[in-house]
XYZ file of C-alpha atoms in Angstrom:
390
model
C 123.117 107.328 147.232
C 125.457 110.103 145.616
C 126.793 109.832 142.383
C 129.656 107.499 141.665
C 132.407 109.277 139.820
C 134.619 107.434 138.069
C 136.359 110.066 137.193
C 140.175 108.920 136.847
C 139.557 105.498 135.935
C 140.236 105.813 132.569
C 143.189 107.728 133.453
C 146.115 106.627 130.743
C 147.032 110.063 130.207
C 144.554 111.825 132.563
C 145.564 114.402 135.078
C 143.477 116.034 138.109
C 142.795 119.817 138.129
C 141.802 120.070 141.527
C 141.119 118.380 145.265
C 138.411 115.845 145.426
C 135.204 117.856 146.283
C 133.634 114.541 148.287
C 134.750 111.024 148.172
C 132.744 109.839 145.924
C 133.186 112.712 143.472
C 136.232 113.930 142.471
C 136.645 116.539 139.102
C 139.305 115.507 137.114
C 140.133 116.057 133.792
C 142.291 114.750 130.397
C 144.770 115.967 128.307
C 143.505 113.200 125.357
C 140.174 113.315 124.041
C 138.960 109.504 124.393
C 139.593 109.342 124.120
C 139.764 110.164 103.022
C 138.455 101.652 87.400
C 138.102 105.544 86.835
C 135.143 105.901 88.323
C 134.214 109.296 90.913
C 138.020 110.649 90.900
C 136.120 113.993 92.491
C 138.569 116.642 92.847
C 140.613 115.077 95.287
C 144.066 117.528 94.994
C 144.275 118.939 98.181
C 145.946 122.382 99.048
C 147.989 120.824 102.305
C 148.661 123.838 104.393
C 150.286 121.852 107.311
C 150.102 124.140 110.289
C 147.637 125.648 112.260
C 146.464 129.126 111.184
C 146.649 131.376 114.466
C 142.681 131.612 115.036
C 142.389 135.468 116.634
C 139.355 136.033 117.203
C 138.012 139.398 119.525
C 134.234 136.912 121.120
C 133.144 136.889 124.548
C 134.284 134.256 126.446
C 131.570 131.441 127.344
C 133.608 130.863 130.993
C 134.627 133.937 133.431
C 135.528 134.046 137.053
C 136.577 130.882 138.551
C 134.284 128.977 141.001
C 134.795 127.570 144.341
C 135.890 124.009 142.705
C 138.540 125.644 140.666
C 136.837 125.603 137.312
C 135.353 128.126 135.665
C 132.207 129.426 136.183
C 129.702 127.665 133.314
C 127.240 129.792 131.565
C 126.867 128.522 127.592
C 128.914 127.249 124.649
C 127.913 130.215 122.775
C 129.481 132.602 121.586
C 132.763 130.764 120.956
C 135.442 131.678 122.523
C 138.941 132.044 121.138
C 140.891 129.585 123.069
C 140.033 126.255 124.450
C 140.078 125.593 128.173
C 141.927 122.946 129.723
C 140.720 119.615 128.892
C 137.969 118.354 131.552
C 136.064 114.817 131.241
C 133.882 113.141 133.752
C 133.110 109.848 134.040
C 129.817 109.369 136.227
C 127.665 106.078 136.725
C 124.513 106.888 136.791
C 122.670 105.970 140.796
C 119.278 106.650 140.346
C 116.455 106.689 137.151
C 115.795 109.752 135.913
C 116.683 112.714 132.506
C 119.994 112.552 131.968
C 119.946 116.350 131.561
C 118.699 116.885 135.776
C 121.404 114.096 136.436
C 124.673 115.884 135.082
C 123.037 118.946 136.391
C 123.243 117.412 139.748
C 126.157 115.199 139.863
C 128.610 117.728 138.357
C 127.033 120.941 139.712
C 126.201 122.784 136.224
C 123.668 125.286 135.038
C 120.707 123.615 132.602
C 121.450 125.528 129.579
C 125.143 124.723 129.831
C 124.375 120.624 130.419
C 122.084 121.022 127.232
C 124.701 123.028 124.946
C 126.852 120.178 125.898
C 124.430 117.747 124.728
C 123.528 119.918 121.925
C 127.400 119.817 120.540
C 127.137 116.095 121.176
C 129.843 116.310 123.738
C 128.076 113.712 126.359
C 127.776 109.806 125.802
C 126.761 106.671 127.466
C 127.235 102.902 127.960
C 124.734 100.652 129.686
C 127.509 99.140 131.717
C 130.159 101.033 132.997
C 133.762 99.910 130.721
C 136.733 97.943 132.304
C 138.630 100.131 134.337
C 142.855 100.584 133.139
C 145.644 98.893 134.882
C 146.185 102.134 136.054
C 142.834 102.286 138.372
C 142.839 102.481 142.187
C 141.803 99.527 144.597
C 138.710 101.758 145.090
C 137.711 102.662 141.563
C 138.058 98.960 140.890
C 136.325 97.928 144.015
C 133.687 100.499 142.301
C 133.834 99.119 139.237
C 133.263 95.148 140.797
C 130.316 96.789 142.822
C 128.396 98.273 139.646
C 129.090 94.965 137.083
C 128.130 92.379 139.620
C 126.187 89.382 137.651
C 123.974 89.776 140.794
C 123.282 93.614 139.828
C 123.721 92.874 135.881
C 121.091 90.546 136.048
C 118.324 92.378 137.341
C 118.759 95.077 134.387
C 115.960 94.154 131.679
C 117.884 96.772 129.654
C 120.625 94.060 128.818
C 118.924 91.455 128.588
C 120.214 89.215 125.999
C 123.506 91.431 125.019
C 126.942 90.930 125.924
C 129.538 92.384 128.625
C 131.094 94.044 125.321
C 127.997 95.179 123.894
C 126.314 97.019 126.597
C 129.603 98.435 127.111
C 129.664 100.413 123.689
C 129.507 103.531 124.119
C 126.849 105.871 121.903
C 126.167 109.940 122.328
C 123.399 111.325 124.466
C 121.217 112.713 121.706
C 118.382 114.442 123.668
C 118.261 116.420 127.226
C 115.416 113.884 127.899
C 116.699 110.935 127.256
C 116.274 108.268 130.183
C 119.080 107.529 132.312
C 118.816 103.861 134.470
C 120.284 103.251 137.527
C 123.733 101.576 136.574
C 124.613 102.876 133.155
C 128.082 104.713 132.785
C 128.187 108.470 131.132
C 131.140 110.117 129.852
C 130.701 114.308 129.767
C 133.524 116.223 127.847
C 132.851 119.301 129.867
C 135.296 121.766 128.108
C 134.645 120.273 124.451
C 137.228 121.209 121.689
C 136.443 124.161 119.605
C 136.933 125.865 116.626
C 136.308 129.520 116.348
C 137.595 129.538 112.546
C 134.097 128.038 111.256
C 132.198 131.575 112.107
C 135.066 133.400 109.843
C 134.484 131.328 106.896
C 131.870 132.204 103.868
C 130.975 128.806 103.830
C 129.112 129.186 100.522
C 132.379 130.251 98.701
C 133.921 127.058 99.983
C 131.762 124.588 97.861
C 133.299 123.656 94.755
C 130.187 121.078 93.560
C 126.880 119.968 94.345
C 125.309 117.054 92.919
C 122.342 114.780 93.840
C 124.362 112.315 95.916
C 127.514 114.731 96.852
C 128.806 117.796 98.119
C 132.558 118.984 97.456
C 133.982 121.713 99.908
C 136.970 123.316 99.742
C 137.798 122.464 103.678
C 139.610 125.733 105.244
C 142.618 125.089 108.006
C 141.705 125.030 111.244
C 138.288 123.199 110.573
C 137.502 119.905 111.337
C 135.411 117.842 108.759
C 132.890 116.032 110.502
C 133.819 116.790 114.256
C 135.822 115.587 117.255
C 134.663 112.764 120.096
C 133.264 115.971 121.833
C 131.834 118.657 119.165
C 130.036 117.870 116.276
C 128.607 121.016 116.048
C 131.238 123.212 115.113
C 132.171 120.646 112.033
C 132.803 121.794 108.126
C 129.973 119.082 107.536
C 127.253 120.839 109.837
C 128.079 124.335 108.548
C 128.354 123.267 104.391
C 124.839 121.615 105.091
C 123.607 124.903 106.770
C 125.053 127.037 104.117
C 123.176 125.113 101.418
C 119.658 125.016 103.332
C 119.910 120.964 103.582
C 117.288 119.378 105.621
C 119.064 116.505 106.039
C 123.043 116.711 107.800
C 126.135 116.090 105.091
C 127.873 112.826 105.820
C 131.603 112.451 106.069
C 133.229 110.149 103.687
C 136.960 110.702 104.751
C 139.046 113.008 106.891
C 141.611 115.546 106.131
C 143.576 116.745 109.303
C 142.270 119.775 111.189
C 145.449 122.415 110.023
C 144.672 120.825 106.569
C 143.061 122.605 103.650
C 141.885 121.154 100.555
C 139.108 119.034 98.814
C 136.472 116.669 101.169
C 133.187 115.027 99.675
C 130.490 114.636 101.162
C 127.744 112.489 101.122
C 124.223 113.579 100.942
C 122.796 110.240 102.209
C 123.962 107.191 104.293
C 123.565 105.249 100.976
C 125.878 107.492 98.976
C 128.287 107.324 101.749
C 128.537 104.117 101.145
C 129.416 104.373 97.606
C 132.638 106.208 98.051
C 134.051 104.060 101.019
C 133.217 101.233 98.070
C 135.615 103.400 95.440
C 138.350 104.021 98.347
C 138.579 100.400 99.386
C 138.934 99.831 95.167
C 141.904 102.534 94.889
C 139.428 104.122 92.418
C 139.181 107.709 94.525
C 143.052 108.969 94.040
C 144.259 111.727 96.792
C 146.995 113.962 95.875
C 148.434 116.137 98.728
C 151.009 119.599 98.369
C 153.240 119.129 101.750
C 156.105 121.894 102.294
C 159.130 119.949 103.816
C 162.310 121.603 105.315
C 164.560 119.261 103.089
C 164.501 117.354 99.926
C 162.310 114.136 98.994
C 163.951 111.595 96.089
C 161.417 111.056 93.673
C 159.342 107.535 93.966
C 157.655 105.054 96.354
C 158.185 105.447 100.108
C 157.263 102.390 102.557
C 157.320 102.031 105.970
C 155.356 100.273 108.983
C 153.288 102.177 110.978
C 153.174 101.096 115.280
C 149.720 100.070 115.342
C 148.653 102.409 118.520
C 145.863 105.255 118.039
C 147.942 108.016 119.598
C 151.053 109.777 119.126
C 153.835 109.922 118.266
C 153.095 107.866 115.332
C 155.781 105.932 115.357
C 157.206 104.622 111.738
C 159.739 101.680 110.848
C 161.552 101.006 107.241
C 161.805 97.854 108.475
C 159.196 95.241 108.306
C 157.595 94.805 112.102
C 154.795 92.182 112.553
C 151.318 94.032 113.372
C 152.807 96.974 112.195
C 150.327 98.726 109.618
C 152.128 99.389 105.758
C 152.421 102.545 105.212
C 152.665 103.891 101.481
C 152.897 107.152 99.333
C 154.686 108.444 96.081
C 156.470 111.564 95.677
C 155.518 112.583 92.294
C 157.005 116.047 92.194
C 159.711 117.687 94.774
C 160.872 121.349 94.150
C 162.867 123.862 96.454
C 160.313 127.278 96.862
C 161.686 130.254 99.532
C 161.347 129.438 103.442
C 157.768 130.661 104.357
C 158.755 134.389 105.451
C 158.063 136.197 108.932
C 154.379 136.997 108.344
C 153.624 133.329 107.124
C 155.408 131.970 110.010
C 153.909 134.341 112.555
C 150.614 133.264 110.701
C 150.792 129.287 110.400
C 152.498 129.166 114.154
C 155.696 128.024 112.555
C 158.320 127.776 115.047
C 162.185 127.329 115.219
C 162.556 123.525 115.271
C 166.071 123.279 114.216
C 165.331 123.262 110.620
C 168.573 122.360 108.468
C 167.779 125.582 106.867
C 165.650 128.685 106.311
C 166.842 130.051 103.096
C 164.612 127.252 101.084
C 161.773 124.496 101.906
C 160.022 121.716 99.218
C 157.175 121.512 97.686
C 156.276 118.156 97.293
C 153.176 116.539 95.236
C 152.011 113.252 97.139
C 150.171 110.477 96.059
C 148.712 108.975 99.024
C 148.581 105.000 98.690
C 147.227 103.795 101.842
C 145.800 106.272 104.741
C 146.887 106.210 107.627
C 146.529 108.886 110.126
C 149.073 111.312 109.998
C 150.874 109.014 107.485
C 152.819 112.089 105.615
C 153.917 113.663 108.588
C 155.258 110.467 109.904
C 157.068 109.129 106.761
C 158.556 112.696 106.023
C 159.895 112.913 109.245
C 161.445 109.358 109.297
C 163.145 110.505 105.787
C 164.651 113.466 107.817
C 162.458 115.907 105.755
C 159.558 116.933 108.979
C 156.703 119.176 107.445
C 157.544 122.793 108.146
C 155.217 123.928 110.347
């Protein structure tokens, strides 16, 4: 039996790059990819620089001509490239036993050492039962969907034997090009995985500010991510800080700062430790101060609003109180007006002309962040009329 691509049923925001190629396999591809009492206060000021630094960066490109389907043709993830192709995910369920690195080879038509650098960057996971399909699914990816999930098929899987709907639905990353793939089970394959050619500029050894037995704390440059995305974990501030310090054993992330953020992250050296500092951030005994450049003034004090409770923007923010709607608090300790970033900043962060009330001064403003949420500052700021510049 071919291969039964899902490949749009998860398709909330999905869009398809090209023709189906069969009818049971169509390439499609997403533009979402689903898809931080006194005790350890570890340098936790962070140097906010809240736009993207323009990565330019002269490194072959890993894709080159295009190939019959319409995507590029697929040789390896490495050397990175400086630009990230269109977003691509597959979802595949699995129709016959076998290594999950000859399946993707098969089903999706891609070279061995590309399927494995995928794997490699952690870019490639898998359920044991294939995940309830959107309202937005097709009669046939649902009649699909019914076909694979049957009780009478379910039940003849020892491999879920005794777990839940829900829990063999839980989705985990493909660790190993070996690792056995059963008739049945659902994989998800980011095919053009986010990247981030800034990690091989950095001297990543410059970048850590302390080492002790149970922590690291790096000075996290823009442009990074700290512990990876959905789809790369390998190009991550936490793989290269652990490489930089000859660690046998990978950093752990304790909290995230956003990607076009700079500024203090701990990490932990063991699962353990990491476990101690989520203890002192659900005490309030870790305190995070941010620097945030805003196009208009801040009044000094506490700022609360609810946050929509929905994992994707816009983030939208209320000063009203909304049932289910997540509190959202921070202080503005200090506010003063500094000169509008000039040309070569501008050209440099990727600031562009939003309107801004004016470009003759911006605000520096010293935040204490109270509760984090994700992209809490920008939201607030922006519902006080004062939107991060940049």
């Amino acid at each position: 039996m071919a291969s039964l691509n899902l490949a749009s049923i998860f398709s909330y925001s999905y869009r398809s790059l090209s023709a189906p190629v069969t009818l049971l396999r169509t390439l499609a591809s997403t533009r979402a990819y689903s898809l931080n009492k006194k005790t350890l206060v570890l340098c936790s000021l962070s140097k906010r620089k809240l736009s993207c630094e323009s990565l330019k960066q002269d490194v072959a490109c890993t894709t080159a001509t295009s190939s019959i389907n319409g995507y590029p043709e697929y040789t390896r993830l490495l050397p990175c490239p400086s630009h990230n192709n269109p977003p691509r995910i597959e979802h595949l369920v699995v129709s016959e036993d076998g290594p999950v690195l000859d399946y993707i080879c098969k089903a999706l038509d891609l070279p061995p050492l590309f399927v494995a650098d995928l794997i490699d960057f952690g870019a490639v996971h898998y359920a044991l039962v294939c995940p309830q399909p959107p309202p937005t699914a097709t009669f046939e990816q649902i009649r699909v969907f019914e076909e694979v999930t049957a009780p009478s098929v379910l039940n003849k899987r020892t491999s879920i034997k005794g777990k839940t709907v829900r829990e063999a639905q839980k989705t985990f990353r493909i660790t190993h090009v070996n690792q056995f793939l059963e008739a049945g089970m659902y994989l998800r394959v980011h095919v053009h995985p986010k990247r981030f050619p800034r990690c091989y500029d950095i001297d990543w050894k410059s970048r850590i500010i302390a080492v002790t037995e149970s922590f690291v704390v790096l000075d996290k440059p823009a442009g990074t991510t700290v512990g990876g995305t959905t789809d790369n974990i390998e190009e991550s501030c936490a793989t290269f800080a652990t490489r930089a310090l000859g660690l046998t054993a990978p950093l752990r992330t304790t909290h995230q700062i956003d990607n076009c953020t700079e500024g203090c992250v701990v990490l932990a050296r063991t699962k353990e430790d990491c476990s101690v500092f989520h203890g002192k951030i659900r005490e309030k005994t870790v305190k995070k101060l941010y620097v945030a450049l805003a196009a208009s003034p801040i009044p000094i004090g506490v700022v609360n609003h609810y946050m929509r409770p929905i994992n994707m923007a816009p983030r939208l923010v209320s000063e009203e109180f909304i049932k289910g709607w997540h509190l959202c608090q921070l202080e503005v300790m200090e506010c003063k007006r500094v000169p509008w970033p000039d040309a070569l900043t501008e050209e440099k962060y990727c600031v562009q002309d939003c309107g801004w009330p004016s470009k003759d001064h911006a605000y520096e403003c010293k935040i204490n962040l109270l509760t984090g949420r994700t992209h809490q500052i920008r939201a607030q700021l922006a519902a006080l009329g004062a939107p991060l510049v940049g």
